[in-house]
């Protein structure tokens, strides 16, 4: 049987009579050996630290997401919906009935405090003297009725259901988005004002001034005109319609033909110069030779 001897065993002092000097030791870093079955205490410590740091970080992310969701829900709950608000305000004016302490329902929010006070003084004096009551209503737009006249009739029928209640009542409606208005009322009110003044108020005071966004002046001038008609005074008239015809920026055919002729003349002259001048220079150069 053969015996295998390692190199380390051959280099021992028993087989080599020479003195044995061990090689100098070199300090190398020890490799880190990991085992799947067990883990070192350092690794466990690092893992526990990472997990402890991950917990507050995840909590912070969830908290931010919760705050963002809460803010979004609050924003959606408090954001007004235009169509629903317009529809609600339109019917709210009808359902709330005539104002008790004033003569104005400014649902569109376009009237100043001074205008409301002037209307109240003018219309309260009319009601005290002539027993006629006129209510003014402003709305942004109409969605239930085709125009201001149908809406005004609906308000009159809802506020004053019987003929006796609405006999001496008048309703003036101004729709700011459509720049139009309407005047309606009971039989006694229509007879006291007169058809001509009613038509003139609807066609002059309300639409003309509303187009210029002079809503305060539109209602106040209409009120003065109606009150003057009921009192039998001369008609103060309405605003004059301004001629807003704009001049056209397009040129006429004669101007276009004239400009075209001038342009053709200029271009032709430049072409002649571009061909004649080089040829003349070349002819002069050849003549000198």
PDB file of C-alpha atoms in Angstrom:
ATOM      1  CA  UNK A   1       0.000   0.000   0.000  1.00  0.00           C
ATOM      2  CA  UNK A   2       1.344   3.353  -0.991  1.00  0.00           C
ATOM      3  CA  UNK A   3       1.491   6.146   1.518  1.00  0.00           C
ATOM      4  CA  UNK A   4       0.850   9.707   0.336  1.00  0.00           C
ATOM      5  CA  UNK A   5       2.819  12.339   2.141  1.00  0.00           C
ATOM      6  CA  UNK A   6       1.886  15.963   1.954  1.00  0.00           C
ATOM      7  CA  UNK A   7       4.393  18.661   1.201  1.00  0.00           C
ATOM      8  CA  UNK A   8       3.949  19.989   4.673  1.00  0.00           C
ATOM      9  CA  UNK A   9       4.992  16.725   6.200  1.00  0.00           C
ATOM     10  CA  UNK A  10       8.111  16.465   4.020  1.00  0.00           C
ATOM     11  CA  UNK A  11       9.257  19.873   5.079  1.00  0.00           C
ATOM     12  CA  UNK A  12       9.276  19.006   8.768  1.00  0.00           C
ATOM     13  CA  UNK A  13      12.547  18.874  10.726  1.00  0.00           C
ATOM     14  CA  UNK A  14      12.486  15.070  10.888  1.00  0.00           C
ATOM     15  CA  UNK A  15      13.139  14.618   7.156  1.00  0.00           C
ATOM     16  CA  UNK A  16      15.242  17.691   6.606  1.00  0.00           C
ATOM     17  CA  UNK A  17      18.384  18.091   8.689  1.00  0.00           C
ATOM     18  CA  UNK A  18      18.663  21.779   7.841  1.00  0.00           C
ATOM     19  CA  UNK A  19      17.225  24.130  10.383  1.00  0.00           C
ATOM     20  CA  UNK A  20      13.724  25.050   9.556  1.00  0.00           C
ATOM     21  CA  UNK A  21      12.778  28.669   9.396  1.00  0.00           C
ATOM     22  CA  UNK A  22       9.031  29.235   9.088  1.00  0.00           C
ATOM     23  CA  UNK A  23       7.998  31.713   6.419  1.00  0.00           C
ATOM     24  CA  UNK A  24       7.052  35.131   7.548  1.00  0.00           C
ATOM     25  CA  UNK A  25       3.428  35.371   8.376  1.00  0.00           C
ATOM     26  CA  UNK A  26       1.299  37.624   6.196  1.00  0.00           C
ATOM     27  CA  UNK A  27      -1.778  38.983   7.842  1.00  0.00           C
ATOM     28  CA  UNK A  28      -4.567  38.762   5.275  1.00  0.00           C
ATOM     29  CA  UNK A  29      -8.119  39.779   5.964  1.00  0.00           C
ATOM     30  CA  UNK A  30     -10.208  36.837   6.860  1.00  0.00           C
ATOM     31  CA  UNK A  31     -12.978  36.138   4.426  1.00  0.00           C
ATOM     32  CA  UNK A  32     -16.453  36.513   5.732  1.00  0.00           C
ATOM     33  CA  UNK A  33     -18.201  33.217   5.446  1.00  0.00           C
ATOM     34  CA  UNK A  34     -21.941  33.292   5.564  1.00  0.00           C
ATOM     35  CA  UNK A  35     -24.075  30.332   6.215  1.00  0.00           C
ATOM     36  CA  UNK A  36     -27.658  29.939   5.290  1.00  0.00           C
ATOM     37  CA  UNK A  37     -28.521  28.078   8.451  1.00  0.00           C
ATOM     38  CA  UNK A  38     -27.382  30.737  10.904  1.00  0.00           C
ATOM     39  CA  UNK A  39     -26.776  34.469  10.939  1.00  0.00           C
ATOM     40  CA  UNK A  40     -24.292  36.530  12.868  1.00  0.00           C
ATOM     41  CA  UNK A  41     -25.388  38.906  15.616  1.00  0.00           C
ATOM     42  CA  UNK A  42     -24.209  41.875  13.524  1.00  0.00           C
ATOM     43  CA  UNK A  43     -26.437  40.907  10.626  1.00  0.00           C
ATOM     44  CA  UNK A  44     -29.365  40.484  12.945  1.00  0.00           C
ATOM     45  CA  UNK A  45     -28.675  43.900  14.427  1.00  0.00           C
ATOM     46  CA  UNK A  46     -28.562  45.532  10.973  1.00  0.00           C
ATOM     47  CA  UNK A  47     -31.761  43.789   9.953  1.00  0.00           C
ATOM     48  CA  UNK A  48     -33.532  44.938  13.078  1.00  0.00           C
ATOM     49  CA  UNK A  49     -32.311  48.513  12.564  1.00  0.00           C
ATOM     50  CA  UNK A  50     -33.483  48.519   8.951  1.00  0.00           C
ATOM     51  CA  UNK A  51     -36.864  47.167   9.923  1.00  0.00           C
ATOM     52  CA  UNK A  52     -37.218  49.740  12.702  1.00  0.00           C
ATOM     53  CA  UNK A  53     -36.352  52.515  10.236  1.00  0.00           C
ATOM     54  CA  UNK A  54     -38.771  51.182   7.627  1.00  0.00           C
ATOM     55  CA  UNK A  55     -41.708  51.238   9.993  1.00  0.00           C
ATOM     56  CA  UNK A  56     -41.838  55.032  10.537  1.00  0.00           C
ATOM     57  CA  UNK A  57     -41.097  55.619   6.865  1.00  0.00           C
ATOM     58  CA  UNK A  58     -44.060  53.493   5.790  1.00  0.00           C
ATOM     59  CA  UNK A  59     -46.202  55.216   8.399  1.00  0.00           C
ATOM     60  CA  UNK A  60     -45.235  58.600   6.988  1.00  0.00           C
ATOM     61  CA  UNK A  61     -46.127  57.539   3.426  1.00  0.00           C
ATOM     62  CA  UNK A  62     -49.510  56.239   4.553  1.00  0.00           C
ATOM     63  CA  UNK A  63     -50.138  59.417   6.525  1.00  0.00           C
ATOM     64  CA  UNK A  64     -49.349  61.588   3.489  1.00  0.00           C
ATOM     65  CA  UNK A  65     -51.658  59.529   1.313  1.00  0.00           C
ATOM     66  CA  UNK A  66     -54.420  59.793   3.881  1.00  0.00           C
ATOM     67  CA  UNK A  67     -54.045  63.572   4.139  1.00  0.00           C
ATOM     68  CA  UNK A  68     -54.081  63.904   0.338  1.00  0.00           C
ATOM     69  CA  UNK A  69     -57.238  61.802   0.071  1.00  0.00           C
ATOM     70  CA  UNK A  70     -58.908  63.846   2.800  1.00  0.00           C
ATOM     71  CA  UNK A  71     -57.998  67.129   1.088  1.00  0.00           C
ATOM     72  CA  UNK A  72     -59.319  65.852  -2.243  1.00  0.00           C
ATOM     73  CA  UNK A  73     -62.604  64.743  -0.718  1.00  0.00           C
ATOM     74  CA  UNK A  74     -63.050  68.096   1.014  1.00  0.00           C
ATOM     75  CA  UNK A  75     -62.279  69.972  -2.210  1.00  0.00           C
ATOM     76  CA  UNK A  76     -64.836  67.921  -4.122  1.00  0.00           C
ATOM     77  CA  UNK A  77     -67.471  68.353  -1.443  1.00  0.00           C
ATOM     78  CA  UNK A  78     -67.074  72.141  -1.319  1.00  0.00           C
ATOM     79  CA  UNK A  79     -66.652  72.703  -5.072  1.00  0.00           C
ATOM     80  CA  UNK A  80     -69.841  74.148  -6.523  1.00  0.00           C
ATOM     81  CA  UNK A  81     -71.416  72.549  -9.556  1.00  0.00           C
ATOM     82  CA  UNK A  82     -72.399  75.276 -11.979  1.00  0.00           C
ATOM     83  CA  UNK A  83     -75.340  73.587 -13.632  1.00  0.00           C
ATOM     84  CA  UNK A  84     -76.925  72.422 -10.380  1.00  0.00           C
ATOM     85  CA  UNK A  85     -76.395  75.799  -8.699  1.00  0.00           C
ATOM     86  CA  UNK A  86     -77.919  77.671 -11.622  1.00  0.00           C
ATOM     87  CA  UNK A  87     -80.897  75.327 -11.689  1.00  0.00           C
ATOM     88  CA  UNK A  88     -81.331  75.517  -7.923  1.00  0.00           C
ATOM     89  CA  UNK A  89     -81.153  79.326  -7.768  1.00  0.00           C
ATOM     90  CA  UNK A  90     -83.620  79.631 -10.637  1.00  0.00           C
ATOM     91  CA  UNK A  91     -86.220  77.589  -8.799  1.00  0.00           C
ATOM     92  CA  UNK A  92     -85.298  79.008  -5.399  1.00  0.00           C
ATOM     93  CA  UNK A  93     -86.402  82.436  -6.595  1.00  0.00           C
ATOM     94  CA  UNK A  94     -89.800  80.996  -7.500  1.00  0.00           C
ATOM     95  CA  UNK A  95     -90.231  78.884  -4.380  1.00  0.00           C
ATOM     96  CA  UNK A  96     -89.162  81.524  -1.862  1.00  0.00           C
ATOM     97  CA  UNK A  97     -91.925  83.875  -2.917  1.00  0.00           C
ATOM     98  CA  UNK A  98     -91.882  87.677  -3.149  1.00  0.00           C
ATOM     99  CA  UNK A  99     -89.455  89.539  -0.888  1.00  0.00           C
ATOM    100  CA  UNK A 100     -91.036  90.929   2.246  1.00  0.00           C
ATOM    101  CA  UNK A 101     -88.693  93.764   3.196  1.00  0.00           C
ATOM    102  CA  UNK A 102     -87.602  94.838  -0.281  1.00  0.00           C
ATOM    103  CA  UNK A 103     -88.640  94.815  -3.912  1.00  0.00           C
ATOM    104  CA  UNK A 104     -85.500  93.243  -5.377  1.00  0.00           C
ATOM    105  CA  UNK A 105     -84.298  89.642  -5.695  1.00  0.00           C
ATOM    106  CA  UNK A 106     -80.731  89.990  -6.915  1.00  0.00           C
ATOM    107  CA  UNK A 107     -79.927  86.342  -7.514  1.00  0.00           C
ATOM    108  CA  UNK A 108     -77.293  87.247 -10.140  1.00  0.00           C
ATOM    109  CA  UNK A 109     -75.482  89.487  -7.642  1.00  0.00           C
ATOM    110  CA  UNK A 110     -75.021  92.408 -10.025  1.00  0.00           C
ATOM    111  CA  UNK A 111     -76.771  95.229  -8.156  1.00  0.00           C
ATOM    112  CA  UNK A 112     -75.071  97.618  -5.787  1.00  0.00           C
ATOM    113  CA  UNK A 113     -76.379  98.597  -2.387  1.00  0.00           C
ATOM    114  CA  UNK A 114     -77.152 102.101  -3.612  1.00  0.00           C
ATOM    115  CA  UNK A 115     -79.284 100.778  -6.466  1.00  0.00           C
ATOM    116  CA  UNK A 116     -81.200  98.486  -4.121  1.00  0.00           C
ATOM    117  CA  UNK A 117     -81.882 101.397  -1.782  1.00  0.00           C
ATOM    118  CA  UNK A 118     -83.020 103.673  -4.627  1.00  0.00           C
ATOM    119  CA  UNK A 119     -85.341 100.971  -5.962  1.00  0.00           C
ATOM    120  CA  UNK A 120     -86.796 100.368  -2.525  1.00  0.00           C
ATOM    121  CA  UNK A 121     -87.520 104.065  -1.977  1.00  0.00           C
ATOM    122  CA  UNK A 122     -89.026 104.514  -5.433  1.00  0.00           C
ATOM    123  CA  UNK A 123     -91.177 101.380  -5.407  1.00  0.00           C
ATOM    124  CA  UNK A 124     -92.326 101.706  -1.783  1.00  0.00           C
ATOM    125  CA  UNK A 125     -93.536 105.199  -2.525  1.00  0.00           C
ATOM    126  CA  UNK A 126     -95.408 103.902  -5.575  1.00  0.00           C
ATOM    127  CA  UNK A 127     -97.054 101.139  -3.558  1.00  0.00           C
ATOM    128  CA  UNK A 128     -98.041 103.595  -0.847  1.00  0.00           C
ATOM    129  CA  UNK A 129     -99.596 106.080  -3.273  1.00  0.00           C
ATOM    130  CA  UNK A 130    -100.976 103.931  -6.105  1.00  0.00           C
ATOM    131  CA  UNK A 131    -101.227 100.456  -4.532  1.00  0.00           C
ATOM    132  CA  UNK A 132     -99.106  98.965  -7.311  1.00  0.00           C
ATOM    133  CA  UNK A 133     -96.238  96.696  -6.376  1.00  0.00           C
ATOM    134  CA  UNK A 134     -93.382  95.938  -8.766  1.00  0.00           C
ATOM    135  CA  UNK A 135     -90.724  93.321  -8.025  1.00  0.00           C
ATOM    136  CA  UNK A 136     -87.371  93.219  -9.816  1.00  0.00           C
ATOM    137  CA  UNK A 137     -85.513  89.922 -10.295  1.00  0.00           C
ATOM    138  CA  UNK A 138     -82.036  89.265 -11.662  1.00  0.00           C
ATOM    139  CA  UNK A 139     -80.840  85.770 -12.622  1.00  0.00           C
ATOM    140  CA  UNK A 140     -77.664  84.629 -14.338  1.00  0.00           C
ATOM    141  CA  UNK A 141     -79.269  82.235 -16.803  1.00  0.00           C
ATOM    142  CA  UNK A 142     -82.409  80.242 -17.441  1.00  0.00           C
ATOM    143  CA  UNK A 143     -82.509  76.475 -17.874  1.00  0.00           C
ATOM    144  CA  UNK A 144     -86.185  75.649 -17.330  1.00  0.00           C
ATOM    145  CA  UNK A 145     -87.755  78.239 -19.637  1.00  0.00           C
ATOM    146  CA  UNK A 146     -86.996  79.351 -23.165  1.00  0.00           C
ATOM    147  CA  UNK A 147     -86.849  83.082 -22.485  1.00  0.00           C
ATOM    148  CA  UNK A 148     -87.336  85.719 -19.835  1.00  0.00           C
ATOM    149  CA  UNK A 149     -91.045  86.221 -20.648  1.00  0.00           C
ATOM    150  CA  UNK A 150     -91.975  82.628 -19.819  1.00  0.00           C
ATOM    151  CA  UNK A 151     -89.973  82.789 -16.614  1.00  0.00           C
ATOM    152  CA  UNK A 152     -91.591  86.093 -15.598  1.00  0.00           C
ATOM    153  CA  UNK A 153     -95.061  84.622 -16.173  1.00  0.00           C
ATOM    154  CA  UNK A 154     -94.107  81.571 -14.093  1.00  0.00           C
ATOM    155  CA  UNK A 155     -92.925  83.774 -11.228  1.00  0.00           C
ATOM    156  CA  UNK A 156     -96.122  85.835 -11.337  1.00  0.00           C
ATOM    157  CA  UNK A 157     -98.350  82.758 -11.284  1.00  0.00           C
ATOM    158  CA  UNK A 158     -96.349  81.169  -8.441  1.00  0.00           C
ATOM    159  CA  UNK A 159     -96.122  84.266  -6.260  1.00  0.00           C
ATOM    160  CA  UNK A 160     -99.673  85.447  -6.856  1.00  0.00           C
ATOM    161  CA  UNK A 161    -101.807  82.402  -7.755  1.00  0.00           C
ATOM    162  CA  UNK A 162    -105.155  84.182  -8.004  1.00  0.00           C
ATOM    163  CA  UNK A 163    -106.162  87.044 -10.281  1.00  0.00           C
ATOM    164  CA  UNK A 164    -107.081  89.206  -7.309  1.00  0.00           C
ATOM    165  CA  UNK A 165    -103.614  88.825  -5.763  1.00  0.00           C
ATOM    166  CA  UNK A 166    -101.733  89.538  -8.980  1.00  0.00           C
ATOM    167  CA  UNK A 167    -104.055  92.173 -10.425  1.00  0.00           C
ATOM    168  CA  UNK A 168    -101.909  95.173  -9.433  1.00  0.00           C
ATOM    169  CA  UNK A 169     -98.552  93.367  -9.310  1.00  0.00           C
ATOM    170  CA  UNK A 170     -95.707  93.683 -11.760  1.00  0.00           C
ATOM    171  CA  UNK A 171     -92.645  91.489 -12.356  1.00  0.00           C
ATOM    172  CA  UNK A 172     -89.459  92.665 -14.074  1.00  0.00           C
ATOM    173  CA  UNK A 173     -86.869  89.980 -14.914  1.00  0.00           C
ATOM    174  CA  UNK A 174     -83.309  90.563 -16.125  1.00  0.00           C
ATOM    175  CA  UNK A 175     -81.199  87.630 -17.377  1.00  0.00           C
ATOM    176  CA  UNK A 176     -77.577  88.726 -17.290  1.00  0.00           C
ATOM    177  CA  UNK A 177     -76.038  85.968 -19.400  1.00  0.00           C
ATOM    178  CA  UNK A 178     -78.572  86.361 -22.224  1.00  0.00           C
ATOM    179  CA  UNK A 179     -78.645  90.173 -21.949  1.00  0.00           C
ATOM    180  CA  UNK A 180     -82.433  90.263 -22.098  1.00  0.00           C
ATOM    181  CA  UNK A 181     -85.337  91.143 -19.868  1.00  0.00           C
ATOM    182  CA  UNK A 182     -89.093  90.902 -19.551  1.00  0.00           C
ATOM    183  CA  UNK A 183     -91.938  92.782 -17.898  1.00  0.00           C
ATOM    184  CA  UNK A 184     -95.226  91.153 -16.984  1.00  0.00           C
ATOM    185  CA  UNK A 185     -98.026  91.776 -14.530  1.00  0.00           C
ATOM    186  CA  UNK A 186    -101.690  91.593 -13.728  1.00  0.00           C
ATOM    187  CA  UNK A 187    -104.444  93.201 -15.784  1.00  0.00           C
ATOM    188  CA  UNK A 188    -104.557  96.395 -13.727  1.00  0.00           C
ATOM    189  CA  UNK A 189    -100.770  96.794 -13.868  1.00  0.00           C
ATOM    190  CA  UNK A 190    -100.620  96.292 -17.650  1.00  0.00           C
ATOM    191  CA  UNK A 191    -103.445  98.769 -18.196  1.00  0.00           C
ATOM    192  CA  UNK A 192    -101.845 101.400 -15.941  1.00  0.00           C
ATOM    193  CA  UNK A 193     -98.444 101.187 -17.607  1.00  0.00           C
ATOM    194  CA  UNK A 194     -99.595 100.807 -21.204  1.00  0.00           C
ATOM    195  CA  UNK A 195     -98.440  98.506 -23.968  1.00  0.00           C
ATOM    196  CA  UNK A 196     -96.150 101.077 -25.558  1.00  0.00           C
ATOM    197  CA  UNK A 197     -94.146 101.706 -22.381  1.00  0.00           C
ATOM    198  CA  UNK A 198     -93.952  97.985 -21.647  1.00  0.00           C
ATOM    199  CA  UNK A 199     -92.603  97.230 -25.116  1.00  0.00           C
ATOM    200  CA  UNK A 200     -90.179 100.148 -24.991  1.00  0.00           C
ATOM    201  CA  UNK A 201     -88.837  99.074 -21.586  1.00  0.00           C
ATOM    202  CA  UNK A 202     -88.266  95.526 -22.780  1.00  0.00           C
ATOM    203  CA  UNK A 203     -86.660  96.555 -26.074  1.00  0.00           C
ATOM    204  CA  UNK A 204     -84.658  99.575 -24.903  1.00  0.00           C
ATOM    205  CA  UNK A 205     -83.854  99.863 -21.201  1.00  0.00           C
ATOM    206  CA  UNK A 206     -83.188  96.245 -20.305  1.00  0.00           C
ATOM    207  CA  UNK A 207     -81.326  94.792 -23.323  1.00  0.00           C
ATOM    208  CA  UNK A 208     -79.351  97.877 -24.366  1.00  0.00           C
ATOM    209  CA  UNK A 209     -77.908  98.620 -20.931  1.00  0.00           C
ATOM    210  CA  UNK A 210     -77.475  94.930 -20.113  1.00  0.00           C
ATOM    211  CA  UNK A 211     -75.393  94.484 -23.265  1.00  0.00           C
ATOM    212  CA  UNK A 212     -73.092  97.190 -21.911  1.00  0.00           C
ATOM    213  CA  UNK A 213     -73.195  95.391 -18.515  1.00  0.00           C
ATOM    214  CA  UNK A 214     -74.803  98.427 -16.894  1.00  0.00           C
ATOM    215  CA  UNK A 215     -77.200  96.325 -14.858  1.00  0.00           C
ATOM    216  CA  UNK A 216     -77.810  98.908 -12.135  1.00  0.00           C
ATOM    217  CA  UNK A 217     -78.767 101.563 -14.659  1.00  0.00           C
ATOM    218  CA  UNK A 218     -80.899  99.095 -16.605  1.00  0.00           C
ATOM    219  CA  UNK A 219     -83.149  98.283 -13.651  1.00  0.00           C
ATOM    220  CA  UNK A 220     -83.251 101.771 -12.170  1.00  0.00           C
ATOM    221  CA  UNK A 221     -84.144 103.417 -15.499  1.00  0.00           C
ATOM    222  CA  UNK A 222     -86.800 100.744 -16.114  1.00  0.00           C
ATOM    223  CA  UNK A 223     -88.312 101.380 -12.679  1.00  0.00           C
ATOM    224  CA  UNK A 224     -88.438 105.144 -13.268  1.00  0.00           C
ATOM    225  CA  UNK A 225     -90.075 104.601 -16.642  1.00  0.00           C
ATOM    226  CA  UNK A 226     -92.759 102.282 -15.257  1.00  0.00           C
ATOM    227  CA  UNK A 227     -93.481 104.541 -12.281  1.00  0.00           C
ATOM    228  CA  UNK A 228     -93.779 107.577 -14.553  1.00  0.00           C
ATOM    229  CA  UNK A 229     -96.266 105.716 -16.739  1.00  0.00           C
ATOM    230  CA  UNK A 230     -98.387 104.698 -13.727  1.00  0.00           C
ATOM    231  CA  UNK A 231     -98.327 108.285 -12.397  1.00  0.00           C
ATOM    232  CA  UNK A 232     -99.402 109.597 -15.802  1.00  0.00           C
ATOM    233  CA  UNK A 233     -96.181 111.577 -16.320  1.00  0.00           C
ATOM    234  CA  UNK A 234     -94.371 112.001 -19.645  1.00  0.00           C
ATOM    235  CA  UNK A 235     -92.273 109.071 -20.719  1.00  0.00           C
ATOM    236  CA  UNK A 236     -88.617 109.755 -19.801  1.00  0.00           C
ATOM    237  CA  UNK A 237     -87.528 107.506 -22.673  1.00  0.00           C
ATOM    238  CA  UNK A 238     -84.846 104.891 -22.842  1.00  0.00           C
ATOM    239  CA  UNK A 239     -81.198 104.789 -23.805  1.00  0.00           C
ATOM    240  CA  UNK A 240     -80.224 105.284 -27.410  1.00  0.00           C
ATOM    241  CA  UNK A 241     -78.868 102.307 -29.253  1.00  0.00           C
ATOM    242  CA  UNK A 242     -75.259 102.955 -30.183  1.00  0.00           C
ATOM    243  CA  UNK A 243     -74.113 102.111 -33.665  1.00  0.00           C
ATOM    244  CA  UNK A 244     -71.384  99.618 -33.015  1.00  0.00           C
ATOM    245  CA  UNK A 245     -70.741  98.958 -36.694  1.00  0.00           C
ATOM    246  CA  UNK A 246     -67.058  98.300 -37.177  1.00  0.00           C
ATOM    247  CA  UNK A 247     -65.070  99.194 -40.228  1.00  0.00           C
ATOM    248  CA  UNK A 248     -63.923  96.265 -42.304  1.00  0.00           C
ATOM    249  CA  UNK A 249     -60.220  95.463 -42.337  1.00  0.00           C
ATOM    250  CA  UNK A 250     -60.459  93.885 -45.782  1.00  0.00           C
ATOM    251  CA  UNK A 251     -59.448  95.913 -48.821  1.00  0.00           C
ATOM    252  CA  UNK A 252     -61.776  96.524 -51.710  1.00  0.00           C
ATOM    253  CA  UNK A 253     -61.273  95.090 -55.184  1.00  0.00           C
ATOM    254  CA  UNK A 254     -60.067  98.431 -56.561  1.00  0.00           C
ATOM    255  CA  UNK A 255     -57.478  98.765 -53.796  1.00  0.00           C
ATOM    256  CA  UNK A 256     -56.323  95.193 -54.360  1.00  0.00           C
ATOM    257  CA  UNK A 257     -55.944  95.719 -58.131  1.00  0.00           C
ATOM    258  CA  UNK A 258     -54.037  98.948 -57.553  1.00  0.00           C
ATOM    259  CA  UNK A 259     -51.650  97.306 -55.103  1.00  0.00           C
ATOM    260  CA  UNK A 260     -51.217  94.355 -57.438  1.00  0.00           C
ATOM    261  CA  UNK A 261     -50.262  96.668 -60.333  1.00  0.00           C
ATOM    262  CA  UNK A 262     -47.705  98.468 -58.187  1.00  0.00           C
ATOM    263  CA  UNK A 263     -46.258  95.171 -57.014  1.00  0.00           C
ATOM    264  CA  UNK A 264     -45.965  93.875 -60.608  1.00  0.00           C
ATOM    265  CA  UNK A 265     -44.181  97.055 -61.662  1.00  0.00           C
ATOM    266  CA  UNK A 266     -41.680  96.834 -58.817  1.00  0.00           C
ATOM    267  CA  UNK A 267     -40.956  93.149 -59.399  1.00  0.00           C
ATOM    268  CA  UNK A 268     -40.517  93.716 -63.135  1.00  0.00           C
ATOM    269  CA  UNK A 269     -38.088  96.546 -62.516  1.00  0.00           C
ATOM    270  CA  UNK A 270     -36.017  94.419 -60.164  1.00  0.00           C
ATOM    271  CA  UNK A 271     -35.867  91.592 -62.698  1.00  0.00           C
ATOM    272  CA  UNK A 272     -34.726  93.957 -65.431  1.00  0.00           C
ATOM    273  CA  UNK A 273     -32.029  95.366 -63.189  1.00  0.00           C
ATOM    274  CA  UNK A 274     -30.915  91.868 -62.191  1.00  0.00           C
ATOM    275  CA  UNK A 275     -30.381  90.858 -65.849  1.00  0.00           C
ATOM    276  CA  UNK A 276     -29.324  94.129 -67.488  1.00  0.00           C
ATOM    277  CA  UNK A 277     -26.686  95.276 -64.986  1.00  0.00           C
ATOM    278  CA  UNK A 278     -24.570  92.067 -65.114  1.00  0.00           C
ATOM    279  CA  UNK A 279     -24.792  92.016 -68.908  1.00  0.00           C
ATOM    280  CA  UNK A 280     -23.699  95.645 -69.119  1.00  0.00           C
ATOM    281  CA  UNK A 281     -20.790  94.961 -66.790  1.00  0.00           C
ATOM    282  CA  UNK A 282     -19.757  91.951 -68.850  1.00  0.00           C
ATOM    283  CA  UNK A 283     -19.992  93.963 -72.102  1.00  0.00           C
ATOM    284  CA  UNK A 284     -17.836  96.718 -70.618  1.00  0.00           C
ATOM    285  CA  UNK A 285     -15.283  94.142 -69.454  1.00  0.00           C
ATOM    286  CA  UNK A 286     -15.080  92.574 -72.944  1.00  0.00           C
ATOM    287  CA  UNK A 287     -14.805  95.954 -74.647  1.00  0.00           C
ATOM    288  CA  UNK A 288     -11.772  96.868 -72.565  1.00  0.00           C
ATOM    289  CA  UNK A 289      -9.957  93.780 -73.743  1.00  0.00           C
TER     290      UNK A 289
END
